[in-house]
Amino acid sequence: MILHVPPTGPVLDAAGAIDLIGDAWAAEATWVAIPAQRLGADFFTLRTGVAGEIVQKFVNYRLGLAVVGDISGYTAGSSALRAFVAESNRGRQLWFTADVAEFEARLL
């Protein structure tokens, strides 16, 4: 099961990640799909540590995290982020996909 986060709402921070994890557990979800716009610029600026902090929470609770949406504006300016996205997409814990259809296709 997938918990789909709505595209509107506050930018997700570490406390919000814990709330989503609780929601996912209550829904018996194994993945959480978050629209990229709900993560904010700090998530995509790796040196801030925001991405690491949020992703680690999902890893700790063995929940998959999908960042869904166009992040090309962020990856165009950061080779570190491009590498992070590429490496993440090779695994089974964190995926970056262009849209929900791509994400759901990867689950099959």
Backbone as JSON Lines, residues from 0, in Angstrom:
{"i":0,"aa":"M","n":[0.84,-1.18,0.0],"ca":[0.0,0.0,0.0],"c":[0.89,1.24,0.0]}
{"i":1,"aa":"I","n":[0.39,2.29,-0.62],"ca":[1.11,3.55,-0.74],"c":[0.32,4.64,-0.02]}
{"i":2,"aa":"L","n":[1.01,5.42,0.78],"ca":[0.42,6.63,1.35],"c":[0.82,7.78,0.44]}
{"i":3,"aa":"H","n":[-0.16,8.37,-0.22],"ca":[0.09,9.51,-1.11],"c":[-0.12,10.8,-0.33]}
{"i":4,"aa":"V","n":[0.91,11.61,-0.26],"ca":[0.83,12.9,0.42],"c":[0.24,13.92,-0.56]}
{"i":5,"aa":"P","n":[-0.72,14.73,-0.11],"ca":[-1.3,15.72,-1.02],"c":[-0.27,16.75,-1.47]}
{"i":6,"aa":"P","n":[-0.44,17.31,-2.67],"ca":[0.54,18.27,-3.18],"c":[0.51,19.63,-2.46]}
{"i":7,"aa":"T","n":[-0.56,19.93,-1.79],"ca":[-0.63,21.2,-1.07],"c":[-0.47,20.95,0.42]}
{"i":8,"aa":"G","n":[0.13,21.91,1.07],"ca":[0.37,21.79,2.5],"c":[1.74,22.34,2.84]}
{"i":9,"aa":"P","n":[2.1,22.25,4.1],"ca":[3.39,22.8,4.52],"c":[4.56,22.0,3.99]}
{"i":10,"aa":"V","n":[5.7,22.66,3.94],"ca":[6.95,21.99,3.56],"c":[7.28,20.97,4.64]}
{"i":11,"aa":"L","n":[7.65,19.78,4.21],"ca":[7.95,18.7,5.13],"c":[9.28,18.94,5.83]}
{"i":12,"aa":"D","n":[9.27,18.81,7.15],"ca":[10.5,18.86,7.94],"c":[10.61,17.55,8.71]}
{"i":13,"aa":"A","n":[11.59,17.44,9.59],"ca":[11.81,16.19,10.32],"c":[10.6,15.8,11.17]}
{"i":14,"aa":"A","n":[9.98,16.77,11.83],"ca":[8.8,16.48,12.64],"c":[7.65,16.02,11.76]}
{"i":15,"aa":"G","n":[7.49,16.65,10.61],"ca":[6.45,16.24,9.67],"c":[6.7,14.85,9.13]}
{"i":16,"aa":"A","n":[7.97,14.49,8.96],"ca":[8.32,13.15,8.5],"c":[7.86,12.1,9.52]}
{"i":17,"aa":"I","n":[8.05,12.39,10.78],"ca":[7.61,11.46,11.84],"c":[6.09,11.31,11.79]}
{"i":18,"aa":"D","n":[5.39,12.42,11.59],"ca":[3.93,12.35,11.48],"c":[3.51,11.49,10.29]}
{"i":19,"aa":"L","n":[4.19,11.66,9.15],"ca":[3.87,10.84,7.97],"c":[4.16,9.37,8.21]}
{"i":20,"aa":"I","n":[5.22,9.09,8.91],"ca":[5.56,7.7,9.22],"c":[4.45,7.09,10.08]}
{"i":21,"aa":"G","n":[3.97,7.85,11.04],"ca":[2.85,7.37,11.87],"c":[1.61,7.12,11.03]}
{"i":22,"aa":"D","n":[1.32,8.04,10.11],"ca":[0.18,7.87,9.21],"c":[0.35,6.63,8.33]}
{"i":23,"aa":"A","n":[1.57,6.42,7.85],"ca":[1.85,5.26,7.0],"c":[1.66,3.97,7.77]}
{"i":24,"aa":"W","n":[2.15,3.93,9.0],"ca":[1.99,2.72,9.81],"c":[0.51,2.46,10.08]}
{"i":25,"aa":"A","n":[-0.24,3.51,10.39],"ca":[-1.68,3.35,10.65],"c":[-2.41,2.83,9.43]}
{"i":26,"aa":"A","n":[-1.97,3.24,8.25],"ca":[-2.6,2.81,7.0],"c":[-2.01,1.5,6.48]}
{"i":27,"aa":"E","n":[-1.03,0.95,7.2],"ca":[-0.32,-0.25,6.79],"c":[0.34,-0.09,5.42]}
{"i":28,"aa":"A","n":[0.83,1.12,5.17],"ca":[1.53,1.42,3.93],"c":[2.99,0.96,4.03]}
{"i":29,"aa":"T","n":[3.55,0.63,2.89],"ca":[4.97,0.27,2.84],"c":[5.79,1.34,2.15]}
{"i":30,"aa":"W","n":[5.1,2.25,1.44],"ca":[5.74,3.37,0.76],"c":[4.98,4.65,1.04]}
{"i":31,"aa":"V","n":[5.7,5.76,1.07],"ca":[5.11,7.09,1.16],"c":[5.57,7.85,-0.08]}
{"i":32,"aa":"A","n":[4.6,8.39,-0.83],"ca":[4.89,9.17,-2.04],"c":[4.66,10.65,-1.73]}
{"i":33,"aa":"I","n":[5.73,11.42,-1.79],"ca":[5.67,12.84,-1.45],"c":[5.92,13.68,-2.69]}
{"i":34,"aa":"P","n":[5.02,14.6,-3.0],"ca":[5.29,15.52,-4.12],"c":[6.55,16.34,-3.82]}
{"i":35,"aa":"A","n":[7.38,16.5,-4.83],"ca":[8.65,17.21,-4.64],"c":[8.46,18.6,-4.07]}
{"i":36,"aa":"Q","n":[7.4,19.28,-4.44],"ca":[7.19,20.65,-3.97],"c":[6.92,20.7,-2.46]}
{"i":37,"aa":"R","n":[6.58,19.59,-1.85],"ca":[6.35,19.57,-0.41],"c":[7.65,19.44,0.39]}
{"i":38,"aa":"L","n":[8.76,19.27,-0.3],"ca":[10.03,19.08,0.4],"c":[10.83,20.37,0.56]}
{"i":39,"aa":"G","n":[10.69,21.3,-0.32],"ca":[11.4,22.56,-0.19],"c":[12.83,22.51,-0.66]}
{"i":40,"aa":"A","n":[13.4,23.68,-0.89],"ca":[14.75,23.8,-1.45],"c":[15.82,23.21,-0.54]}
{"i":41,"aa":"D","n":[15.66,23.31,0.77],"ca":[16.67,22.77,1.69],"c":[16.84,21.26,1.54]}
{"i":42,"aa":"F","n":[15.79,20.55,1.23],"ca":[15.89,19.1,1.03],"c":[16.83,18.8,-0.13]}
{"i":43,"aa":"F","n":[16.74,19.6,-1.19],"ca":[17.52,19.35,-2.39],"c":[18.9,20.0,-2.36]}
{"i":44,"aa":"T","n":[19.21,20.72,-1.31],"ca":[20.55,21.27,-1.09],"c":[21.2,20.36,-0.06]}
{"i":45,"aa":"L","n":[21.95,19.37,-0.53],"ca":[22.42,18.29,0.33],"c":[23.24,18.76,1.52]}
{"i":46,"aa":"R","n":[23.97,19.84,1.37],"ca":[24.83,20.29,2.47],"c":[24.03,20.74,3.7]}
{"i":47,"aa":"T","n":[22.73,20.99,3.55],"ca":[21.91,21.38,4.7],"c":[21.65,20.2,5.63]}
{"i":48,"aa":"G","n":[21.72,18.99,5.1],"ca":[21.46,17.8,5.91],"c":[19.99,17.44,6.04]}
{"i":49,"aa":"V","n":[19.1,18.26,5.48],"ca":[17.67,18.02,5.61],"c":[17.28,16.69,4.95]}
{"i":50,"aa":"A","n":[17.76,16.45,3.74],"ca":[17.44,15.2,3.05],"c":[17.9,14.0,3.87]}
{"i":51,"aa":"G","n":[19.11,14.05,4.36],"ca":[19.63,12.94,5.15],"c":[18.82,12.68,6.39]}
{"i":52,"aa":"E","n":[18.41,13.75,7.05],"ca":[17.63,13.61,8.28],"c":[16.26,12.98,8.0]}
{"i":53,"aa":"I","n":[15.61,13.45,6.97],"ca":[14.28,12.93,6.63],"c":[14.37,11.5,6.11]}
{"i":54,"aa":"V","n":[15.28,11.26,5.19],"ca":[15.41,9.92,4.61],"c":[15.78,8.91,5.7]}
{"i":55,"aa":"Q","n":[16.65,9.27,6.62],"ca":[17.06,8.34,7.68],"c":[15.87,7.91,8.53]}
{"i":56,"aa":"K","n":[14.94,8.8,8.77],"ca":[13.75,8.44,9.54],"c":[12.95,7.35,8.82]}
{"i":57,"aa":"F","n":[12.81,7.48,7.52],"ca":[12.09,6.46,6.76],"c":[12.86,5.14,6.76]}
{"i":58,"aa":"V","n":[14.16,5.2,6.63],"ca":[14.99,4.0,6.67],"c":[14.84,3.31,8.02]}
{"i":59,"aa":"N","n":[14.89,4.07,9.09],"ca":[14.78,3.5,10.43],"c":[13.48,2.73,10.63]}
{"i":60,"aa":"Y","n":[12.42,3.19,10.01],"ca":[11.12,2.54,10.14],"c":[10.8,1.61,8.97]}
{"i":61,"aa":"R","n":[11.79,1.37,8.14],"ca":[11.67,0.44,7.01],"c":[10.51,0.78,6.08]}
{"i":62,"aa":"L","n":[10.37,2.06,5.81],"ca":[9.36,2.54,4.88],"c":[10.04,3.1,3.64]}
{"i":63,"aa":"G","n":[9.51,2.78,2.48],"ca":[10.03,3.36,1.26],"c":[9.55,4.79,1.12]}
{"i":64,"aa":"L","n":[10.39,5.62,0.53],"ca":[10.06,7.02,0.31],"c":[10.24,7.33,-1.17]}
{"i":65,"aa":"A","n":[9.19,7.84,-1.79],"ca":[9.25,8.25,-3.19],"c":[9.05,9.75,-3.26]}
{"i":66,"aa":"V","n":[9.99,10.42,-3.89],"ca":[9.88,11.85,-4.16],"c":[9.37,11.95,-5.59]}
{"i":67,"aa":"V","n":[8.16,12.48,-5.74],"ca":[7.47,12.45,-7.01],"c":[7.36,13.87,-7.58]}
{"i":68,"aa":"G","n":[7.89,14.04,-8.78],"ca":[7.78,15.34,-9.44],"c":[9.07,15.76,-10.1]}
{"i":69,"aa":"D","n":[9.01,16.87,-10.77],"ca":[10.15,17.39,-11.52],"c":[11.13,18.08,-10.59]}
{"i":70,"aa":"I","n":[12.33,17.53,-10.49],"ca":[13.38,18.15,-9.67],"c":[14.55,18.6,-10.54]}
{"i":71,"aa":"S","n":[14.33,18.71,-11.84],"ca":[15.41,19.06,-12.76],"c":[16.02,20.42,-12.45]}
{"i":72,"aa":"G","n":[15.24,21.33,-11.92],"ca":[15.78,22.63,-11.54],"c":[16.83,22.52,-10.45]}
{"i":73,"aa":"Y","n":[16.66,21.54,-9.58],"ca":[17.65,21.31,-8.51],"c":[18.84,20.51,-9.0]}
{"i":74,"aa":"T","n":[18.57,19.46,-9.79],"ca":[19.67,18.6,-10.24],"c":[20.56,19.28,-11.27]}
{"i":75,"aa":"A","n":[19.99,20.24,-12.02],"ca":[20.79,20.94,-13.02],"c":[21.97,21.69,-12.4]}
{"i":76,"aa":"G","n":[21.79,22.16,-11.18],"ca":[22.83,22.95,-10.54],"c":[23.67,22.21,-9.52]}
{"i":77,"aa":"S","n":[23.5,20.9,-9.41],"ca":[24.23,20.17,-8.37],"c":[24.6,18.77,-8.82]}
{"i":78,"aa":"S","n":[25.88,18.57,-9.07],"ca":[26.34,17.23,-9.44],"c":[26.19,16.27,-8.26]}
{"i":79,"aa":"A","n":[26.33,16.77,-7.04],"ca":[26.16,15.92,-5.86],"c":[24.72,15.41,-5.77]}
{"i":80,"aa":"L","n":[23.76,16.28,-6.03],"ca":[22.36,15.87,-5.99],"c":[22.06,14.89,-7.12]}
{"i":81,"aa":"R","n":[22.6,15.14,-8.32],"ca":[22.4,14.19,-9.43],"c":[22.92,12.81,-9.04]}
{"i":82,"aa":"A","n":[24.08,12.76,-8.42],"ca":[24.66,11.48,-8.0],"c":[23.8,10.82,-6.92]}
{"i":83,"aa":"F","n":[23.31,11.62,-5.98],"ca":[22.46,11.12,-4.9],"c":[21.18,10.51,-5.49]}
{"i":84,"aa":"V","n":[20.56,11.2,-6.42],"ca":[19.34,10.72,-7.06],"c":[19.61,9.42,-7.82]}
{"i":85,"aa":"A","n":[20.67,9.4,-8.58],"ca":[21.01,8.19,-9.36],"c":[21.26,7.0,-8.44]}
{"i":86,"aa":"E","n":[22.0,7.21,-7.39],"ca":[22.29,6.12,-6.44],"c":[21.02,5.67,-5.72]}
{"i":87,"aa":"S","n":[20.21,6.62,-5.31],"ca":[18.97,6.28,-4.61],"c":[18.05,5.46,-5.5]}
{"i":88,"aa":"N","n":[17.98,5.82,-6.77],"ca":[17.1,5.11,-7.69],"c":[17.56,3.7,-8.0]}
{"i":89,"aa":"R","n":[18.8,3.37,-7.66],"ca":[19.29,1.99,-7.83],"c":[18.86,1.11,-6.66]}
{"i":90,"aa":"G","n":[18.47,1.71,-5.56],"ca":[18.11,0.95,-4.37],"c":[16.63,0.65,-4.26]}
{"i":91,"aa":"R","n":[16.21,0.27,-3.06],"ca":[14.81,-0.09,-2.81],"c":[14.21,0.72,-1.65]}
{"i":92,"aa":"Q","n":[14.85,1.81,-1.27],"ca":[14.39,2.59,-0.12],"c":[13.93,3.99,-0.5]}
{"i":93,"aa":"L","n":[14.64,4.63,-1.4],"ca":[14.35,6.01,-1.8],"c":[14.4,6.1,-3.31]}
{"i":94,"aa":"W","n":[13.3,6.58,-3.9],"ca":[13.23,6.76,-5.34],"c":[12.81,8.17,-5.66]}
{"i":95,"aa":"F","n":[13.33,8.68,-6.75],"ca":[12.93,9.96,-7.31],"c":[12.3,9.65,-8.66]}
{"i":96,"aa":"T","n":[11.03,9.99,-8.83],"ca":[10.34,9.71,-10.08],"c":[9.66,10.98,-10.6]}
{"i":97,"aa":"A","n":[9.45,11.02,-11.9],"ca":[8.86,12.2,-12.53],"c":[7.39,12.37,-12.17]}
{"i":98,"aa":"D","n":[6.7,11.24,-11.96],"ca":[5.27,11.31,-11.65],"c":[4.84,10.03,-10.93]}
{"i":99,"aa":"V","n":[3.59,10.01,-10.51],"ca":[3.06,8.87,-9.76],"c":[3.03,7.61,-10.64]}
{"i":100,"aa":"A","n":[2.7,7.77,-11.91],"ca":[2.65,6.61,-12.8],"c":[4.01,5.92,-12.88]}
{"i":101,"aa":"E","n":[5.08,6.7,-13.01],"ca":[6.44,6.12,-13.04],"c":[6.75,5.4,-11.73]}
{"i":102,"aa":"F","n":[6.39,6.03,-10.62],"ca":[6.62,5.4,-9.31],"c":[5.88,4.06,-9.2]}
{"i":103,"aa":"E","n":[4.6,4.09,-9.52],"ca":[3.81,2.85,-9.39],"c":[4.28,1.77,-10.35]}
{"i":104,"aa":"A","n":[4.77,2.14,-11.52],"ca":[5.32,1.17,-12.47],"c":[6.57,0.5,-11.9]}
{"i":105,"aa":"R","n":[7.36,1.26,-11.16],"ca":[8.58,0.7,-10.57],"c":[8.26,-0.33,-9.49]}
{"i":106,"aa":"L","n":[7.1,-0.18,-8.85],"ca":[6.72,-1.1,-7.79],"c":[6.36,-2.47,-8.31]}
{"i":107,"aa":"L","n":[5.98,-2.55,-9.58],"ca":[5.53,-3.84,-10.14],"c":[6.66,-4.8,-10.37]}
